[in-house]
């Protein structure tokens, strides 16, 4: 069984790289057929309006809903979390699959992006680096949703039985703990030691985000 990464826009290579580092076979998802037999799908960070338009254009919205009903787990990071929410402040929900209220761009502009660290015992015994890029805030959660990380006046990570949402970007840090956590949620067995992510690393090491991730290394 494999985990897919929605490959329309946003930080796709980084998720592929992290799955590779924990020994999980990852698949790029560009069309409905790419969803066949996936145990889970990651909807990456990027721009939620853009992702929504592209998914609707390529018929991926209905295909994802169908596969999710059949058991495919979902993880939305940042823009992905916005797309999965049942309530988006002043906007119409897209998938509406996890009972959370979310507010887009809640920290301000792109320049208000930041890195910090936090402990999430369910996910890792060690504190993890977190990167927020023009992030949303989860303001509240409803029935069947468990808060994994609450910070200041918002919730940063939450989950239901079959969906994980994070408003930060584990794939932009050296930590693979969240990818392990999602893989286990999908019923898969990630490697406990960390590989070097050789397969896809070459695709993105020269990007500016790698420098950002180094700053966040703790
Ligand atoms: N600001 C973006 C949106 O509202 C999300 C940013 C991100 O995914 N890092 O869609």
Short mmCIF file of C-alpha atoms and ligand atoms in Angstrom, two decimals:
data_model
loop_
_atom_site.label_atom_id
_atom_site.label_comp_id
_atom_site.label_asym_id
_atom_site.label_seq_id
_atom_site.Cartn_x
_atom_site.Cartn_y
_atom_site.Cartn_z
CA UNK A 1 0.00 0.00 0.00
CA UNK A 2 1.18 3.47 -0.86
CA UNK A 3 0.54 7.05 0.21
CA UNK A 4 -0.23 9.62 -2.49
CA UNK A 5 0.64 13.30 -2.61
CA UNK A 6 -1.73 15.53 -4.56
CA UNK A 7 0.53 16.91 -7.27
CA UNK A 8 -1.22 19.96 -8.69
CA UNK A 9 0.43 22.86 -6.86
CA UNK A 10 2.34 23.46 -3.63
CA UNK A 11 5.07 21.58 -1.76
CA UNK A 12 4.79 18.14 -3.33
CA UNK A 13 8.47 17.09 -3.55
CA UNK A 14 9.02 17.79 0.12
CA UNK A 15 6.27 15.35 1.15
CA UNK A 16 7.53 12.71 -1.30
CA UNK A 17 10.99 13.14 0.17
CA UNK A 18 9.79 12.69 3.76
CA UNK A 19 7.78 9.55 2.87
CA UNK A 20 10.86 8.21 1.12
CA UNK A 21 12.94 8.84 4.26
CA UNK A 22 10.65 6.55 6.32
CA UNK A 23 10.51 3.79 3.71
CA UNK A 24 6.95 4.45 2.52
CA UNK A 25 6.30 4.17 -1.21
CA UNK A 26 4.85 7.49 -2.32
CA UNK A 27 2.91 8.28 -5.48
CA UNK A 28 2.27 11.58 -7.21
CA UNK A 29 -1.48 12.08 -7.75
CA UNK A 30 -2.34 14.10 -10.81
CA UNK A 31 -5.49 12.32 -11.99
CA UNK A 32 -8.32 10.19 -10.59
CA UNK A 33 -6.63 6.92 -11.67
CA UNK A 34 -3.62 7.76 -9.51
CA UNK A 35 -5.86 7.35 -6.42
CA UNK A 36 -6.40 3.61 -7.00
CA UNK A 37 -5.51 1.47 -3.97
CA UNK A 38 -3.94 4.34 -1.99
CA UNK A 39 -3.99 3.90 1.80
CA UNK A 40 -3.76 7.66 2.28
CA UNK A 41 -3.51 10.96 0.44
CA UNK A 42 -1.64 14.10 1.48
CA UNK A 43 -3.12 17.39 0.30
CA UNK A 44 -0.10 19.68 0.53
CA UNK A 45 0.32 23.30 1.44
CA UNK A 46 0.17 25.82 -1.34
CA UNK A 47 -2.75 28.07 -2.16
CA UNK A 48 -6.18 26.66 -1.35
CA UNK A 49 -8.14 28.61 -3.99
CA UNK A 50 -5.73 27.48 -6.68
CA UNK A 51 -5.77 23.85 -5.48
CA UNK A 52 -9.59 23.88 -5.33
CA UNK A 53 -9.87 25.16 -8.91
CA UNK A 54 -7.37 22.64 -10.25
CA UNK A 55 -9.03 19.72 -8.43
CA UNK A 56 -12.44 20.69 -9.78
CA UNK A 57 -11.03 21.19 -13.30
CA UNK A 58 -9.40 17.74 -13.35
CA UNK A 59 -12.34 15.94 -11.64
CA UNK A 60 -10.18 15.07 -8.67
CA UNK A 61 -12.63 16.46 -6.09
CA UNK A 62 -15.28 13.77 -6.70
CA UNK A 63 -12.66 11.06 -7.08
CA UNK A 64 -11.02 11.98 -3.75
CA UNK A 65 -14.41 12.03 -1.98
CA UNK A 66 -15.24 8.60 -3.41
CA UNK A 67 -11.89 7.05 -2.40
CA UNK A 68 -12.13 8.65 1.06
CA UNK A 69 -15.56 7.04 1.57
CA UNK A 70 -13.96 3.72 0.61
CA UNK A 71 -11.35 4.15 3.37
CA UNK A 72 -8.52 6.30 2.00
CA UNK A 73 -7.19 8.47 4.86
CA UNK A 74 -6.45 12.15 4.31
CA UNK A 75 -3.86 14.57 5.67
CA UNK A 76 -4.16 18.26 4.85
CA UNK A 77 -1.18 20.52 5.56
CA UNK A 78 -2.01 24.24 5.67
CA UNK A 79 -3.90 24.90 2.40
CA UNK A 80 -4.84 21.20 2.50
CA UNK A 81 -6.34 21.67 5.98
CA UNK A 82 -8.41 24.60 4.68
CA UNK A 83 -9.80 22.43 1.88
CA UNK A 84 -10.84 19.67 4.31
CA UNK A 85 -12.57 21.94 6.89
CA UNK A 86 -16.35 22.00 7.37
CA UNK A 87 -16.25 25.74 8.21
CA UNK A 88 -14.02 28.40 6.63
CA UNK A 89 -14.42 31.93 8.00
CA UNK A 90 -16.26 34.04 5.40
CA UNK A 91 -15.86 31.39 2.70
CA UNK A 92 -17.68 28.34 1.42
CA UNK A 93 -16.16 25.02 2.49
CA UNK A 94 -14.67 22.80 -0.21
CA UNK A 95 -14.58 19.14 0.91
CA UNK A 96 -16.14 19.82 4.34
CA UNK A 97 -14.94 16.50 5.72
CA UNK A 98 -13.52 17.34 9.18
CA UNK A 99 -15.54 19.31 11.71
CA UNK A 100 -13.25 22.29 12.30
CA UNK A 101 -13.61 26.04 11.92
CA UNK A 102 -10.62 27.57 10.15
CA UNK A 103 -9.59 31.12 9.27
CA UNK A 104 -7.35 31.68 6.26
CA UNK A 105 -4.24 33.90 6.39
CA UNK A 106 -4.94 34.45 10.09
CA UNK A 107 -1.40 35.60 10.98
CA UNK A 108 -1.25 38.29 8.29
CA UNK A 109 0.82 38.42 5.13
CA UNK A 110 3.53 36.10 3.78
CA UNK A 111 6.02 38.22 5.74
CA UNK A 112 4.35 37.13 8.98
CA UNK A 113 5.44 33.53 8.39
CA UNK A 114 7.48 32.08 11.25
CA UNK A 115 9.15 29.00 12.75
CA UNK A 116 8.95 27.71 16.33
CA UNK A 117 8.91 24.38 18.16
CA UNK A 118 6.36 22.40 20.15
CA UNK A 119 5.84 19.06 21.85
CA UNK A 120 3.08 16.79 20.62
CA UNK A 121 3.41 13.63 22.74
CA UNK A 122 0.99 11.64 20.53
CA UNK A 123 3.31 12.21 17.58
CA UNK A 124 6.83 12.29 19.02
CA UNK A 125 8.55 12.11 22.42
CA UNK A 126 10.83 15.01 21.35
CA UNK A 127 9.86 18.63 20.58
CA UNK A 128 9.41 19.20 16.85
CA UNK A 129 10.21 22.21 14.64
CA UNK A 130 7.11 23.84 13.15
CA UNK A 131 6.98 26.16 10.15
CA UNK A 132 3.96 28.40 9.54
CA UNK A 133 3.73 30.02 6.09
CA UNK A 134 0.89 32.49 5.68
CA UNK A 135 -0.92 29.93 7.77
CA UNK A 136 -4.55 29.61 8.74
CA UNK A 137 -5.72 29.22 12.35
CA UNK A 138 -8.07 26.46 13.44
CA UNK A 139 -10.43 28.32 15.77
CA UNK A 140 -12.49 25.42 17.09
CA UNK A 141 -13.15 21.73 16.59
CA UNK A 142 -16.45 19.87 16.66
CA UNK A 143 -17.69 16.36 17.22
CA UNK A 144 -15.30 13.52 16.68
CA UNK A 145 -12.25 15.77 16.34
CA UNK A 146 -9.30 15.57 18.74
CA UNK A 147 -6.92 18.48 19.27
CA UNK A 148 -3.27 17.40 18.91
CA UNK A 149 -1.69 20.84 19.42
CA UNK A 150 -3.23 24.02 20.84
CA UNK A 151 -1.14 27.22 20.84
CA UNK A 152 -1.98 30.74 22.05
CA UNK A 153 -5.44 31.50 20.59
CA UNK A 154 -5.61 28.75 17.99
CA UNK A 155 -5.37 25.02 17.29
CA UNK A 156 -2.46 23.99 15.10
CA UNK A 157 -3.07 20.26 14.63
CA UNK A 158 -6.15 18.07 14.98
CA UNK A 159 -7.52 14.76 13.79
CA UNK A 160 -10.66 12.70 13.34
CA UNK A 161 -10.70 8.94 12.89
CA UNK A 162 -9.71 9.20 9.22
CA UNK A 163 -8.37 12.75 8.69
CA UNK A 164 -5.31 14.62 10.01
CA UNK A 165 -4.95 18.40 9.68
CA UNK A 166 -1.91 20.57 10.47
CA UNK A 167 -1.70 24.31 9.78
CA UNK A 168 2.12 24.10 9.77
CA UNK A 169 4.49 22.27 7.40
CA UNK A 170 6.30 19.20 8.81
CA UNK A 171 7.56 18.48 5.27
CA UNK A 172 9.65 21.68 5.35
CA UNK A 173 11.57 20.57 8.46
CA UNK A 174 14.10 17.78 8.98
CA UNK A 175 11.57 15.93 11.20
CA UNK A 176 9.72 12.92 9.75
CA UNK A 177 7.62 12.23 12.85
CA UNK A 178 4.35 13.56 11.43
CA UNK A 179 4.83 11.48 8.27
CA UNK A 180 5.35 8.42 10.46
CA UNK A 181 2.23 9.32 12.44
CA UNK A 182 0.12 9.62 9.27
CA UNK A 183 1.57 6.41 7.80
CA UNK A 184 0.55 4.53 10.97
CA UNK A 185 -2.91 6.12 10.79
CA UNK A 186 -3.12 4.65 7.28
CA UNK A 187 -2.30 1.20 8.68
CA UNK A 188 1.23 1.21 7.23
CA UNK A 189 4.52 0.46 8.96
CA UNK A 190 7.04 3.28 8.51
CA UNK A 191 10.73 2.60 9.13
CA UNK A 192 11.82 3.73 12.58
CA UNK A 193 15.32 4.75 11.47
CA UNK A 194 15.50 7.65 9.04
CA UNK A 195 16.80 7.13 5.50
CA UNK A 196 18.43 9.94 3.55
CA UNK A 197 15.53 10.57 1.18
CA UNK A 198 17.80 10.12 -1.81
CA UNK A 199 15.01 9.49 -4.33
CA UNK A 200 13.42 12.90 -4.39
CA UNK A 201 15.83 15.04 -2.39
CA UNK A 202 17.70 16.06 -5.52
CA UNK A 203 14.49 17.76 -6.72
CA UNK A 204 14.41 20.41 -4.06
CA UNK A 205 17.62 20.81 -2.06
CA UNK A 206 18.48 23.98 -3.91
CA UNK A 207 15.26 25.74 -2.95
CA UNK A 208 15.10 28.57 -0.44
CA UNK A 209 12.88 26.49 1.87
CA UNK A 210 15.78 24.18 2.64
CA UNK A 211 17.59 27.15 4.15
CA UNK A 212 14.46 27.98 6.16
CA UNK A 213 14.31 24.36 7.38
CA UNK A 214 17.94 24.59 8.53
CA UNK A 215 17.12 27.68 10.58
CA UNK A 216 14.34 25.69 12.24
CA UNK A 217 16.60 22.68 13.02
CA UNK A 218 16.75 22.41 16.80
N1 LIG B 1 -2.44 31.13 2.61
C1 LIG B 1 -2.73 29.89 1.92
C2 LIG B 1 -4.23 29.74 1.69
O1 LIG B 1 -5.03 30.42 2.30
C3 LIG B 1 -2.19 28.71 2.68
C4 LIG B 1 -0.69 28.79 2.83
C5 LIG B 1 0.03 27.49 2.92
O2 LIG B 1 -0.46 26.43 2.51
N2 LIG B 1 1.24 27.56 3.42
O3 LIG B 1 -4.61 28.92 0.92
#
